[in-house]
PDB file of C-alpha atoms in Angstrom:
ATOM      1  CA  ASP A   1     -35.917  16.751-148.804  1.00  0.00           C
ATOM      2  CA  MET A   2     -35.737  14.803-145.314  1.00  0.00           C
ATOM      3  CA  GLN A   3     -35.071  17.919-143.119  1.00  0.00           C
ATOM      4  CA  ILE A   4     -37.943  19.869-144.445  1.00  0.00           C
ATOM      5  CA  SER A   5     -39.944  16.554-143.959  1.00  0.00           C
ATOM      6  CA  ALA A   6     -39.049  16.391-140.171  1.00  0.00           C
ATOM      7  CA  LYS A   7     -39.764  20.151-139.488  1.00  0.00           C
ATOM      8  CA  LYS A   8     -43.257  19.539-141.092  1.00  0.00           C
ATOM      9  CA  PHE A   9     -44.050  16.445-139.195  1.00  0.00           C
ATOM     10  CA  GLU A  10     -43.448  18.661-135.895  1.00  0.00           C
ATOM     11  CA  GLU A  11     -45.831  21.035-137.150  1.00  0.00           C
ATOM     12  CA  ILE A  12     -48.429  18.458-137.735  1.00  0.00           C
ATOM     13  CA  ARG A  13     -47.891  17.357-134.111  1.00  0.00           C
ATOM     14  CA  LYS A  14     -48.404  20.639-132.778  1.00  0.00           C
ATOM     15  CA  LEU A  15     -51.646  21.165-135.034  1.00  0.00           C
ATOM     16  CA  ILE A  16     -53.239  17.837-133.988  1.00  0.00           C
ATOM     17  CA  GLY A  17     -52.527  18.237-130.232  1.00  0.00           C
ATOM     18  CA  ASP A  18     -54.388  16.089-128.103  1.00  0.00           C
ATOM     19  CA  LYS A  19     -56.519  14.549-131.108  1.00  0.00           C
ATOM     20  CA  GLY A  20     -53.218  12.816-132.210  1.00  0.00           C
ATOM     21  CA  SER A  21     -51.769   9.392-130.931  1.00  0.00           C
ATOM     22  CA  VAL A  22     -52.492   8.784-127.444  1.00  0.00           C
ATOM     23  CA  ASP A  23     -48.967   7.159-126.646  1.00  0.00           C
ATOM     24  CA  GLY A  24     -47.455  10.287-128.277  1.00  0.00           C
ATOM     25  CA  ALA A  25     -45.674   8.189-130.921  1.00  0.00           C
ATOM     26  CA  GLU A  26     -42.846   9.892-132.340  1.00  0.00           C
ATOM     27  CA  PHE A  27     -42.477   9.659-136.052  1.00  0.00           C
ATOM     28  CA  ASP A  28     -38.961   8.430-137.148  1.00  0.00           C
ATOM     29  CA  ASN A  29     -38.483  10.682-140.140  1.00  0.00           C
ATOM     30  CA  THR A  30     -35.126   9.093-141.065  1.00  0.00           C
ATOM     31  CA  LYS A  31     -36.468   5.473-140.705  1.00  0.00           C
ATOM     32  CA  TRP A  32     -39.475   6.401-143.121  1.00  0.00           C
ATOM     33  CA  TRP A  33     -37.337   8.096-145.608  1.00  0.00           C
ATOM     34  CA  ASN A  34     -35.066   4.924-145.595  1.00  0.00           C
ATOM     35  CA  ASP A  35     -37.857   2.755-145.893  1.00  0.00           C
ATOM     36  CA  TYR A  36     -39.836   4.461-148.702  1.00  0.00           C
ATOM     37  CA  ILE A  37     -37.988   7.211-150.273  1.00  0.00           C
ATOM     38  CA  PHE A  38     -34.328   6.163-150.365  1.00  0.00           C
ATOM     39  CA  ARG A  39     -35.275   3.334-152.758  1.00  0.00           C
ATOM     40  CA  LYS A  40     -31.378   2.676-153.666  1.00  0.00           C
ATOM     41  CA  GLY A  41     -30.398   2.135-149.998  1.00  0.00           C
ATOM     42  CA  PRO A  42     -30.526   4.249-146.853  1.00  0.00           C
ATOM     43  CA  GLY A  43     -29.448   7.666-147.235  1.00  0.00           C
ATOM     44  CA  VAL A  44     -28.755   7.242-150.796  1.00  0.00           C
ATOM     45  CA  SER A  45     -30.588  10.296-152.712  1.00  0.00           C
ATOM     46  CA  MET A  46     -32.433  10.109-155.758  1.00  0.00           C
ATOM     47  CA  THR A  47     -33.551  12.466-158.384  1.00  0.00           C
ATOM     48  CA  LYS A  48     -37.348  12.692-158.801  1.00  0.00           C
ATOM     49  CA  ASP A  49     -37.321  11.028-162.248  1.00  0.00           C
ATOM     50  CA  GLU A  50     -35.324   8.217-160.419  1.00  0.00           C
ATOM     51  CA  PHE A  51     -37.522   7.925-157.500  1.00  0.00           C
ATOM     52  CA  VAL A  52     -40.790   7.783-159.718  1.00  0.00           C
ATOM     53  CA  GLU A  53     -39.040   5.135-162.032  1.00  0.00           C
ATOM     54  CA  SER A  54     -38.202   2.990-159.132  1.00  0.00           C
ATOM     55  CA  LEU A  55     -41.832   3.030-158.006  1.00  0.00           C
ATOM     56  CA  ALA A  56     -42.983   1.956-161.525  1.00  0.00           C
ATOM     57  CA  GLU A  57     -40.513  -0.759-161.469  1.00  0.00           C
ATOM     58  CA  ALA A  58     -41.539  -1.794-158.157  1.00  0.00           C
ATOM     59  CA  TYR A  59     -45.175  -1.863-159.166  1.00  0.00           C
ATOM     60  CA  GLN A  60     -44.647  -3.693-162.500  1.00  0.00           C
ATOM     61  CA  LYS A  61     -42.280  -6.396-160.656  1.00  0.00           C
ATOM     62  CA  ASP A  62     -44.912  -7.566-158.311  1.00  0.00           C
ATOM     63  CA  LYS A  63     -48.249  -5.284-157.890  1.00  0.00           C
ATOM     64  CA  ALA A  64     -49.454  -6.939-154.565  1.00  0.00           C
ATOM     65  CA  ALA A  65     -46.260  -6.552-152.836  1.00  0.00           C
ATOM     66  CA  PHE A  66     -46.067  -2.811-154.190  1.00  0.00           C
ATOM     67  CA  ARG A  67     -49.602  -2.369-152.715  1.00  0.00           C
ATOM     68  CA  GLN A  68     -48.629  -3.842-149.331  1.00  0.00           C
ATOM     69  CA  GLU A  69     -45.524  -1.314-149.273  1.00  0.00           C
ATOM     70  CA  MET A  70     -47.783   1.702-149.878  1.00  0.00           C
ATOM     71  CA  GLU A  71     -50.318   0.598-147.151  1.00  0.00           C
ATOM     72  CA  ARG A  72     -47.384   0.411-144.792  1.00  0.00           C
ATOM     73  CA  CYS A  73     -45.874   3.756-145.971  1.00  0.00           C
ATOM     74  CA  PHE A  74     -49.166   5.523-145.648  1.00  0.00           C
ATOM     75  CA  GLY A  75     -50.025   3.563-142.610  1.00  0.00           C
ATOM     76  CA  ASP A  76     -46.996   4.747-140.762  1.00  0.00           C
ATOM     77  CA  ILE A  77     -47.533   8.435-141.390  1.00  0.00           C
ATOM     78  CA  ALA A  78     -51.395   7.910-140.363  1.00  0.00           C
ATOM     79  CA  LYS A  79     -50.267   6.121-136.954  1.00  0.00           C
ATOM     80  CA  PHE A  80     -48.132   9.411-136.349  1.00  0.00           C
ATOM     81  CA  VAL A  81     -51.304  11.352-136.631  1.00  0.00           C
ATOM     82  CA  THR A  82     -53.551   8.896-134.693  1.00  0.00           C
ATOM     83  CA  GLU A  83     -54.286   5.383-133.424  1.00  0.00           C
ATOM     84  CA  ASN A  84     -57.804   5.660-134.195  1.00  0.00           C
ATOM     85  CA  MET A  85     -58.052   5.357-137.951  1.00  0.00           C
ATOM     86  CA  ASP A  86     -61.665   6.189-137.921  1.00  0.00           C
ATOM     87  CA  ARG A  87     -61.257   9.504-136.385  1.00  0.00           C
ATOM     88  CA  PRO A  88     -62.555  12.250-138.400  1.00  0.00           C
ATOM     89  CA  ILE A  89     -60.431  14.702-140.051  1.00  0.00           C
ATOM     90  CA  GLN A  90     -61.226  18.568-139.981  1.00  0.00           C
ATOM     91  CA  GLU A  91     -60.731  20.620-143.028  1.00  0.00           C
ATOM     92  CA  GLN A  92     -57.668  22.353-141.477  1.00  0.00           C
ATOM     93  CA  GLU A  93     -55.878  19.255-140.561  1.00  0.00           C
ATOM     94  CA  PHE A  94     -56.775  17.920-144.076  1.00  0.00           C
ATOM     95  CA  ALA A  95     -55.310  21.034-145.598  1.00  0.00           C
ATOM     96  CA  PHE A  96     -52.280  21.028-143.559  1.00  0.00           C
ATOM     97  CA  GLY A  97     -51.482  17.272-144.104  1.00  0.00           C
ATOM     98  CA  PHE A  98     -51.696  17.824-147.868  1.00  0.00           C
ATOM     99  CA  LYS A  99     -49.616  20.888-147.667  1.00  0.00           C
ATOM    100  CA  VAL A 100     -46.905  18.912-145.695  1.00  0.00           C
ATOM    101  CA  PHE A 101     -46.703  16.498-148.822  1.00  0.00           C
ATOM    102  CA  GLY A 102     -46.000  19.331-151.247  1.00  0.00           C
ATOM    103  CA  GLN A 103     -49.667  20.168-152.124  1.00  0.00           C
ATOM    104  CA  GLU A 104     -49.519  23.986-151.874  1.00  0.00           C
ATOM    105  CA  ASP A 105     -52.328  24.803-154.248  1.00  0.00           C
ATOM    106  CA  ALA A 106     -55.333  25.731-151.800  1.00  0.00           C
ATOM    107  CA  GLY A 107     -57.883  25.332-154.410  1.00  0.00           C
ATOM    108  CA  GLN A 108     -56.865  21.866-155.343  1.00  0.00           C
ATOM    109  CA  VAL A 109     -56.760  20.819-151.772  1.00  0.00           C
ATOM    110  CA  ALA A 110     -60.327  22.297-151.233  1.00  0.00           C
ATOM    111  CA  LYS A 111     -61.518  20.519-154.190  1.00  0.00           C
ATOM    112  CA  ALA A 112     -60.048  17.101-152.676  1.00  0.00           C
ATOM    113  CA  PHE A 113     -61.652  17.901-149.368  1.00  0.00           C
ATOM    114  CA  GLN A 114     -65.116  18.459-151.175  1.00  0.00           C
ATOM    115  CA  LEU A 115     -64.414  15.012-152.941  1.00  0.00           C
ATOM    116  CA  PHE A 116     -64.169  13.373-149.626  1.00  0.00           C
ATOM    117  CA  THR A 117     -66.931  15.149-147.947  1.00  0.00           C
ATOM    118  CA  ALA A 118     -69.297  14.325-150.805  1.00  0.00           C
ATOM    119  CA  ALA A 119     -68.265  10.711-150.749  1.00  0.00           C
ATOM    120  CA  TYR A 120     -67.910  10.103-146.992  1.00  0.00           C
ATOM    121  CA  GLY A 121     -69.433  13.105-145.031  1.00  0.00           C
ATOM    122  CA  GLN A 122     -66.647  13.856-142.880  1.00  0.00           C
ATOM    123  CA  PRO A 123     -63.438  11.855-143.925  1.00  0.00           C
ATOM    124  CA  THR A 124     -61.569   9.607-141.635  1.00  0.00           C
ATOM    125  CA  VAL A 125     -57.794   9.069-141.483  1.00  0.00           C
ATOM    126  CA  GLN A 126     -58.413   5.542-143.014  1.00  0.00           C
ATOM    127  CA  GLN A 127     -60.465   6.779-145.950  1.00  0.00           C
ATOM    128  CA  ILE A 128     -57.662   9.279-146.775  1.00  0.00           C
ATOM    129  CA  VAL A 129     -55.094   6.564-146.431  1.00  0.00           C
ATOM    130  CA  ASP A 130     -57.064   4.361-148.603  1.00  0.00           C
ATOM    131  CA  ALA A 131     -57.399   7.128-151.229  1.00  0.00           C
ATOM    132  CA  TRP A 132     -53.820   7.646-151.492  1.00  0.00           C
ATOM    133  CA  VAL A 133     -53.180   3.973-151.700  1.00  0.00           C
ATOM    134  CA  GLN A 134     -55.465   3.621-154.333  1.00  0.00           C
ATOM    135  CA  PHE A 135     -53.842   6.503-156.216  1.00  0.00           C
ATOM    136  CA  ILE A 136     -50.901   5.206-156.201  1.00  0.00           C
ATOM    137  CA  THR A 137     -51.317   1.404-156.611  1.00  0.00           C
ATOM    138  CA  ASP A 138     -54.657   0.890-158.340  1.00  0.00           C
ATOM    139  CA  ASP A 139     -54.994   1.026-162.252  1.00  0.00           C
ATOM    140  CA  ASP A 140     -58.732   0.267-162.307  1.00  0.00           C
ATOM    141  CA  GLN A 141     -60.165   3.127-164.377  1.00  0.00           C
ATOM    142  CA  SER A 142     -63.756   2.469-163.248  1.00  0.00           C
ATOM    143  CA  LYS A 143     -63.158   3.360-159.678  1.00  0.00           C
ATOM    144  CA  GLN A 144     -63.359   6.875-158.593  1.00  0.00           C
ATOM    145  CA  ASP A 145     -59.929   8.322-157.729  1.00  0.00           C
ATOM    146  CA  MET A 146     -60.388  11.359-155.378  1.00  0.00           C
ATOM    147  CA  ILE A 147     -56.779  12.285-155.543  1.00  0.00           C
ATOM    148  CA  LYS A 148     -56.472  11.923-159.075  1.00  0.00           C
ATOM    149  CA  GLU A 149     -59.625  14.036-159.744  1.00  0.00           C
ATOM    150  CA  ALA A 150     -58.537  16.863-157.363  1.00  0.00           C
ATOM    151  CA  PHE A 151     -54.567  17.078-158.455  1.00  0.00           C
ATOM    152  CA  GLY A 152     -54.301  15.367-161.686  1.00  0.00           C
ATOM    153  CA  ASN A 153     -51.678  12.810-162.614  1.00  0.00           C
TER     154      ASN A 153
END
């Protein structure tokens, strides 16, 4: 729900404090929802099944365009967190960020963080963005998918 999302983004802002975006960029929650979630049009709500189906349709229609859209989607969120995409993420920030997007299972989030640290040492914002884009857009089963490993389908 959009109002819950707005509140959680404010909580993220408080958590990251001065590690965040140097220009104090505000996250336009309404614009983000209209651009990426309300796929039938601005403010037009959808069921979860309708949302997932709309993602699948966009993916099947044009995989490259869909990937670009997801890069913008996750990039917009990341820019709210920091302008420095190479900034390392601490475990507390990682866990809170995943919780904001509905990943409430602390064990799964800890597993995800362990996968990231095993692969990268201390993960960066960009590595997390890339992992989510891969999870959403990449159907190459030969690549490690840390999000899928930690959270399943």
